[in-house]
mmCIF file of C-alpha atoms in Angstrom:
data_model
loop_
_atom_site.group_PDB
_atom_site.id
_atom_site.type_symbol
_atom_site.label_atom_id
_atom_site.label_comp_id
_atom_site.label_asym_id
_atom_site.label_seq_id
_atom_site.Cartn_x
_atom_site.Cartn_y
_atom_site.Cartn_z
ATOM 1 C CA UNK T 1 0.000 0.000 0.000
ATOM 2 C CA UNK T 2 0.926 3.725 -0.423
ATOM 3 C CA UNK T 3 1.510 4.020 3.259
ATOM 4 C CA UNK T 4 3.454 0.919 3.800
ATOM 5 C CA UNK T 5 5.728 1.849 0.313
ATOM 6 C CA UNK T 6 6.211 5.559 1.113
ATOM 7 C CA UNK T 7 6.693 5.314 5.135
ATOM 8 C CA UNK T 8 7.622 1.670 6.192
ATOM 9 C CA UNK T 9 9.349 0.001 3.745
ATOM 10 C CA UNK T 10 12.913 2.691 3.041
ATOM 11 C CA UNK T 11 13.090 2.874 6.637
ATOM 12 C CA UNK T 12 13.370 -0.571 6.691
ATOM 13 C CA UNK T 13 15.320 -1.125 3.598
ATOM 14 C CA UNK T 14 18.033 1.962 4.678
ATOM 15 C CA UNK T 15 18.602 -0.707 7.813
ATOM 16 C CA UNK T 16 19.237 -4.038 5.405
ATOM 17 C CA UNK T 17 21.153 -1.717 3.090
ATOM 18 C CA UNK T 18 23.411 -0.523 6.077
ATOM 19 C CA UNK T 19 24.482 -4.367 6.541
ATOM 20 C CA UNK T 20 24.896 -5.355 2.623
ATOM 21 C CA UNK T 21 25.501 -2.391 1.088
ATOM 22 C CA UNK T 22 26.474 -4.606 -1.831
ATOM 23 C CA UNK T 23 23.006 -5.917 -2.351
ATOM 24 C CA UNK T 24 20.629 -4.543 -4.981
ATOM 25 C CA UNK T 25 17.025 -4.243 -3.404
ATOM 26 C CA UNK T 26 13.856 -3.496 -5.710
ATOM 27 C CA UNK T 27 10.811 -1.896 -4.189
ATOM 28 C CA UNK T 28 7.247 -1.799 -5.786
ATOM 29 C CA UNK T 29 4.181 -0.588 -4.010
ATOM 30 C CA UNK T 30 0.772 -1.650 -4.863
ATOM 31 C CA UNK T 31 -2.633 -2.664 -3.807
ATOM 32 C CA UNK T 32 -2.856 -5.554 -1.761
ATOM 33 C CA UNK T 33 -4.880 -7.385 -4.219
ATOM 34 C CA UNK T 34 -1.895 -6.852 -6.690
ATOM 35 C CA UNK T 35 1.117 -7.515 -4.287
ATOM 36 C CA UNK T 36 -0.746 -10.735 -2.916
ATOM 37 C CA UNK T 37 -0.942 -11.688 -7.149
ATOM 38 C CA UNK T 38 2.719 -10.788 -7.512
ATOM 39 C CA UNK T 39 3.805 -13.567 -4.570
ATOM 40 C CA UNK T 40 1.579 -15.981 -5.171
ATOM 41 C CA UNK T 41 3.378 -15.696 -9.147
ATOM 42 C CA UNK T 42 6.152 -15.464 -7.907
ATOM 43 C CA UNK T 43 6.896 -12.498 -9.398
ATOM 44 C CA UNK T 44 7.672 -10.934 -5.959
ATOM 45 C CA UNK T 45 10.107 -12.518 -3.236
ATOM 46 C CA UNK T 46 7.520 -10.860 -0.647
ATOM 47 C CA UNK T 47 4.741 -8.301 0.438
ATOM 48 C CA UNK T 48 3.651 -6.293 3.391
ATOM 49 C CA UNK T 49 0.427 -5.334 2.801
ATOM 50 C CA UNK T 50 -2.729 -3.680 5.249
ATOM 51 C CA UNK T 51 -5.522 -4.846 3.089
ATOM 52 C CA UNK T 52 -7.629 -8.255 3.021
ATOM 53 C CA UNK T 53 -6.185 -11.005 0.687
ATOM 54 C CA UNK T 54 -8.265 -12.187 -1.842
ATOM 55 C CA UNK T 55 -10.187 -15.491 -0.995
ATOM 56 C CA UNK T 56 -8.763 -17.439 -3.977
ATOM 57 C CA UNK T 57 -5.346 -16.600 -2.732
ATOM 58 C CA UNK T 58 -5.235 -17.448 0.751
ATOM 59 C CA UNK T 59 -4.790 -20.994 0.478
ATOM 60 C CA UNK T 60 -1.269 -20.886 -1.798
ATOM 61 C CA UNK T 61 0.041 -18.211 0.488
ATOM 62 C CA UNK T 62 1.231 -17.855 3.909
ATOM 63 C CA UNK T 63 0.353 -14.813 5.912
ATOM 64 C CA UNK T 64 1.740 -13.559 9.183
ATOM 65 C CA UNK T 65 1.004 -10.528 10.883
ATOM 66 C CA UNK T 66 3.793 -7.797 11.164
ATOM 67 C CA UNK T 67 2.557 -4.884 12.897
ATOM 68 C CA UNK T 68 -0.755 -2.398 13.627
ATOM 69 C CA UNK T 69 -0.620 0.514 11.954
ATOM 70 C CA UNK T 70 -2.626 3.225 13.273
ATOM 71 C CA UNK T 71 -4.751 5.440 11.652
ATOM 72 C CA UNK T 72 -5.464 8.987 13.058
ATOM 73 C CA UNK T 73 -7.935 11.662 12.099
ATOM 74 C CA UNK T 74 -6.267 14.906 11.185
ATOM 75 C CA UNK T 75 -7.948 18.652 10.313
ATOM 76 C CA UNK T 76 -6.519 21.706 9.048
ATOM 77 C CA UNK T 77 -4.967 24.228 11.664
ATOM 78 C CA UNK T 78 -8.096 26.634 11.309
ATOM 79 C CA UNK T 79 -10.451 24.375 11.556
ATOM 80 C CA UNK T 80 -13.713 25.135 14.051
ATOM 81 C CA UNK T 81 -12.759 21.780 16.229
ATOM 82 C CA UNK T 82 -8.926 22.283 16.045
ATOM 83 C CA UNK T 83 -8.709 23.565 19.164
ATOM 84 C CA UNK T 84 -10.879 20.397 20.690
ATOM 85 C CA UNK T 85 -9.132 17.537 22.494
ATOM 86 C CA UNK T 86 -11.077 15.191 21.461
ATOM 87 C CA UNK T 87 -14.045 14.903 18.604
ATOM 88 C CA UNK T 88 -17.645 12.786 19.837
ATOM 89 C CA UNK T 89 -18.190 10.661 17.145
ATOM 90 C CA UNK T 90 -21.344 12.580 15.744
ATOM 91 C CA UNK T 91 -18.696 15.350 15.303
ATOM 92 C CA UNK T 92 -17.199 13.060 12.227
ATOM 93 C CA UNK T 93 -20.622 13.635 10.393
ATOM 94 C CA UNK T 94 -20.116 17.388 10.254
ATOM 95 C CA UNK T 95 -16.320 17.308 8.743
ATOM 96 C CA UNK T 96 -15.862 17.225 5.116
ATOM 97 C CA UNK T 97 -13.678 14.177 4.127
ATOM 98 C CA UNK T 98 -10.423 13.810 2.012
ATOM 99 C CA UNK T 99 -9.726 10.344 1.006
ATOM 100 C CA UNK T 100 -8.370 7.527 -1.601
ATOM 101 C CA UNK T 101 -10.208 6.362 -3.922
ATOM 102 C CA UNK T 102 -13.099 4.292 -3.247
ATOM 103 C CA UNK T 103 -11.566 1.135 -4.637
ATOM 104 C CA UNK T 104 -8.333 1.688 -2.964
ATOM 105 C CA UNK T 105 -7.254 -1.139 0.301
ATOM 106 C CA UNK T 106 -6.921 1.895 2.245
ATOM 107 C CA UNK T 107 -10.809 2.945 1.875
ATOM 108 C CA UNK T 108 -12.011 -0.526 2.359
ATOM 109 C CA UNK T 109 -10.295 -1.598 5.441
ATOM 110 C CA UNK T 110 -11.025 2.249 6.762
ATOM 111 C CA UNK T 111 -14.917 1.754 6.417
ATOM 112 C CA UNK T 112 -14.875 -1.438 7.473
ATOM 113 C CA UNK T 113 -13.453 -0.415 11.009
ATOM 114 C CA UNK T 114 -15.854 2.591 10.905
ATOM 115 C CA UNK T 115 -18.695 -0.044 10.566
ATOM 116 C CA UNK T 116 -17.734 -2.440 12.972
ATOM 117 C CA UNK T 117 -17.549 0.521 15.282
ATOM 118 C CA UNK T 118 -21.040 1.646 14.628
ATOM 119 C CA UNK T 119 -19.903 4.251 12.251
ATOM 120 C CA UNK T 120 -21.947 4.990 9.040
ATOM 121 C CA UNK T 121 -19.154 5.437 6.578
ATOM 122 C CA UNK T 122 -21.399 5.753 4.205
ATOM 123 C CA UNK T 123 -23.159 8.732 5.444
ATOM 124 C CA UNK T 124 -19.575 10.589 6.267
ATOM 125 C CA UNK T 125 -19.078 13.539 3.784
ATOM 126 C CA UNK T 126 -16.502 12.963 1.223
ATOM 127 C CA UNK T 127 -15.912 16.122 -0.346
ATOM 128 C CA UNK T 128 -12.914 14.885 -2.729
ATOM 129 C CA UNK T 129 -11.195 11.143 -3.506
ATOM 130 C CA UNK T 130 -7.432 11.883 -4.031
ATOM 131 C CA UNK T 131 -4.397 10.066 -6.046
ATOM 132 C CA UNK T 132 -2.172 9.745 -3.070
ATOM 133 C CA UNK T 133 -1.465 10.043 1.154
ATOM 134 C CA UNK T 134 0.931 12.846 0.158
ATOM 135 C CA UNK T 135 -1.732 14.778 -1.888
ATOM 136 C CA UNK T 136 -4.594 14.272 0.982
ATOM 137 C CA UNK T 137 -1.869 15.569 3.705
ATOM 138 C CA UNK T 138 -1.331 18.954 1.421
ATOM 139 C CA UNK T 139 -5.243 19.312 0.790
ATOM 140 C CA UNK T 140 -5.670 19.256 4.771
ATOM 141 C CA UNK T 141 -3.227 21.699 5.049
ATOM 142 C CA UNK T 142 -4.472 23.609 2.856
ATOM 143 C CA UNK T 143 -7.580 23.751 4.689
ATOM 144 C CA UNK T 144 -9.852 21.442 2.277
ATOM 145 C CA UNK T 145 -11.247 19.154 4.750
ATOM 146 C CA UNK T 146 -9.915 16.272 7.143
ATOM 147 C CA UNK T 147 -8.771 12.644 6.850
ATOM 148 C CA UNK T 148 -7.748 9.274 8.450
ATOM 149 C CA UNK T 149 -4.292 9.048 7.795
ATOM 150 C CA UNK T 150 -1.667 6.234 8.999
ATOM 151 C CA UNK T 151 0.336 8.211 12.431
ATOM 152 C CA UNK T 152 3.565 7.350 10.467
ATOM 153 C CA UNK T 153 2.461 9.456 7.474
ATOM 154 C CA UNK T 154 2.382 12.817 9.611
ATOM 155 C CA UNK T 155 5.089 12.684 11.833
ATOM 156 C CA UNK T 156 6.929 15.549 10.132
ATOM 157 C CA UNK T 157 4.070 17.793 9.761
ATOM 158 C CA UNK T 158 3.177 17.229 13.748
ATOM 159 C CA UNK T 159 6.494 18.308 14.301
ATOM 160 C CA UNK T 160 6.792 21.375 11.924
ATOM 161 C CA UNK T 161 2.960 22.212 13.562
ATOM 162 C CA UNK T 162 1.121 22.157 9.688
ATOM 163 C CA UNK T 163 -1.813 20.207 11.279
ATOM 164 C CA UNK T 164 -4.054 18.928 14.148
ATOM 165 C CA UNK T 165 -4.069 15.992 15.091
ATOM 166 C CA UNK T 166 -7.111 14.640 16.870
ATOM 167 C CA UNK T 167 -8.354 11.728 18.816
ATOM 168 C CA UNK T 168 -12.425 10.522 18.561
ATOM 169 C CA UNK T 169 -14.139 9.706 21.636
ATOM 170 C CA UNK T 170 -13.995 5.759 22.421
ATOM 171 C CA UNK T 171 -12.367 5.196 18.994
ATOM 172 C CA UNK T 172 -9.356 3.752 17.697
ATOM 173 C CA UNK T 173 -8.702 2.923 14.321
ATOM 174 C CA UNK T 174 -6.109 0.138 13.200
ATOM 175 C CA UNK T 175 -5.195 -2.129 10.734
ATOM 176 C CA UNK T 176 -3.217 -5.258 11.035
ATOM 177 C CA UNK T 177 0.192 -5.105 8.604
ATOM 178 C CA UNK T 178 0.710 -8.488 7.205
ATOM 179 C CA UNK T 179 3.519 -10.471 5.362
ATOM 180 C CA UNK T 180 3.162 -12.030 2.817
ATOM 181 C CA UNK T 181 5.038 -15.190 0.845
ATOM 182 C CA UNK T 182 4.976 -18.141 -1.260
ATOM 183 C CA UNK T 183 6.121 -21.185 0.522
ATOM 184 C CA UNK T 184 6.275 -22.908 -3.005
ATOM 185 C CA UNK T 185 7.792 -20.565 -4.994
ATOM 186 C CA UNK T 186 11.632 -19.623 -4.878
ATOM 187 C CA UNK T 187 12.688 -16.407 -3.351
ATOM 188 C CA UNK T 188 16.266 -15.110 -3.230
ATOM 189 C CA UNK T 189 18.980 -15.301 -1.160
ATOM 190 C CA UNK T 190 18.878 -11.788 -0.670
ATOM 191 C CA UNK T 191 15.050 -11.723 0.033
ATOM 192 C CA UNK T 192 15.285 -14.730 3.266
ATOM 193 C CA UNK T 193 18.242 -12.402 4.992
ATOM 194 C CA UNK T 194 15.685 -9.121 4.801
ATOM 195 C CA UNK T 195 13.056 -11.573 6.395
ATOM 196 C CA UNK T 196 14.792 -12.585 8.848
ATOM 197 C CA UNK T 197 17.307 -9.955 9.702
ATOM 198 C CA UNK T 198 15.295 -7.031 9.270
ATOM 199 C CA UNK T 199 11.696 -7.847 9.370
ATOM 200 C CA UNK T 200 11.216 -11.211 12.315
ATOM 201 C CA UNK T 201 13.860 -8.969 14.131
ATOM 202 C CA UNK T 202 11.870 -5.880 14.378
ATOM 203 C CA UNK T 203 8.911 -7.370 14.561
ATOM 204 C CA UNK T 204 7.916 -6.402 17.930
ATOM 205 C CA UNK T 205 9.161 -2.496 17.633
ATOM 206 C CA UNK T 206 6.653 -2.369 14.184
ATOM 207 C CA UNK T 207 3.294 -1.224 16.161
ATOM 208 C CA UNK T 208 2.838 1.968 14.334
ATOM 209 C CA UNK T 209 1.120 4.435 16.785
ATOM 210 C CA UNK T 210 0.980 7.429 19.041
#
């Protein structure tokens, strides 16, 4: 996913590279539909992915989760409810809504834990579906409307104060990061130290969060 590609992944990458600086590593970032085709092809060593698997996939592939990756509501700095602590949930039906696409993994696993926390995603107010995290982070700041964005996404712009940053009453949103591989298919030399040097050894510091 965009999140996992653009946030996770060079961080993690910068660390195998520091080891084998010799070693030629090739990122691609997709849906998780895609990236789950790409393994189970074997056209990819690997995947980390926050989406749900397709059904006619699960049984070649082996999935294990990583991390939770938490997704945060965030509103431009002249917003009426930036200077709130926290937002009641009704509150979320009066803010105007930058997101992905509606086909995206991002939107589906976002209104699915809307729903299963009595949520009406469907009756939130999308005022515009965007190409990109990057491009929803610049319309918030620009004062176009709010989003759920992953916490690792905004780090910078917490720090350099571009945004608010605000929790929901009695809501937390998050989405299991999985890993994903083909037991049957080959996968490089290169790819089984990055598994298990970088990613089963960070494992537990990967909760992405507040």
């Amino acid at each position: 996913s965009q999140t996992i590609g653009t946030y996770l992944m060079p961080k993690l990458i910068g660390r195998f590279r520091e080891k084998y600086p010799n070693v030629s590593v090739r990122l691609e970032v997709h849906s998780t539909r895609k990236a789950a085709w790409k393994v189970a092809k074997g056209s990819l060593d690997l995947a980390i992915t926050g989406g749900e698997i397709p059904n006619e996939l699960k049984k070649g592939l082996e999935v294990q989760g990583y991390a939770w990756d938490e997704l945060v509501l965030i509103l431009p700095k002249k917003h009426p409810f930036a200077d709130k602590i926290y937002l009641s949930r009704k509150d979320l039906y009066e803010l105007k809504f930058l997101t992905l696409e509606e086909d995206s993994s991002y939107r589906r696993v976002l209104n699915n834990i809307l729903q299963e926390n009595s949520i009406e995603s469907n009756k939130l107010d999308i005022e515009m579906e965007l190409s990109s995290i990057e491009a929803i982070k610049n319309a918030v700041e620009s004062g176009l409307g709010a989003a759920f964005v992953s916490i690792s996404a905004i780090r910078k712009e917490l720090e350099l104060d571009t945004l608010r940053h605000l929790k929901v009453n009695d809501l937390t949103v998050k989405r299991q990061l999985s890993i994903i591989i083909n037991k049957e298919r080959y996968r490089s030399k290169a790819a089984e130290m990055f598994m298990k040097e970088i990613l089963f050894s960070t494992k537990d510091e990967n909760e992405i969060n507040d």
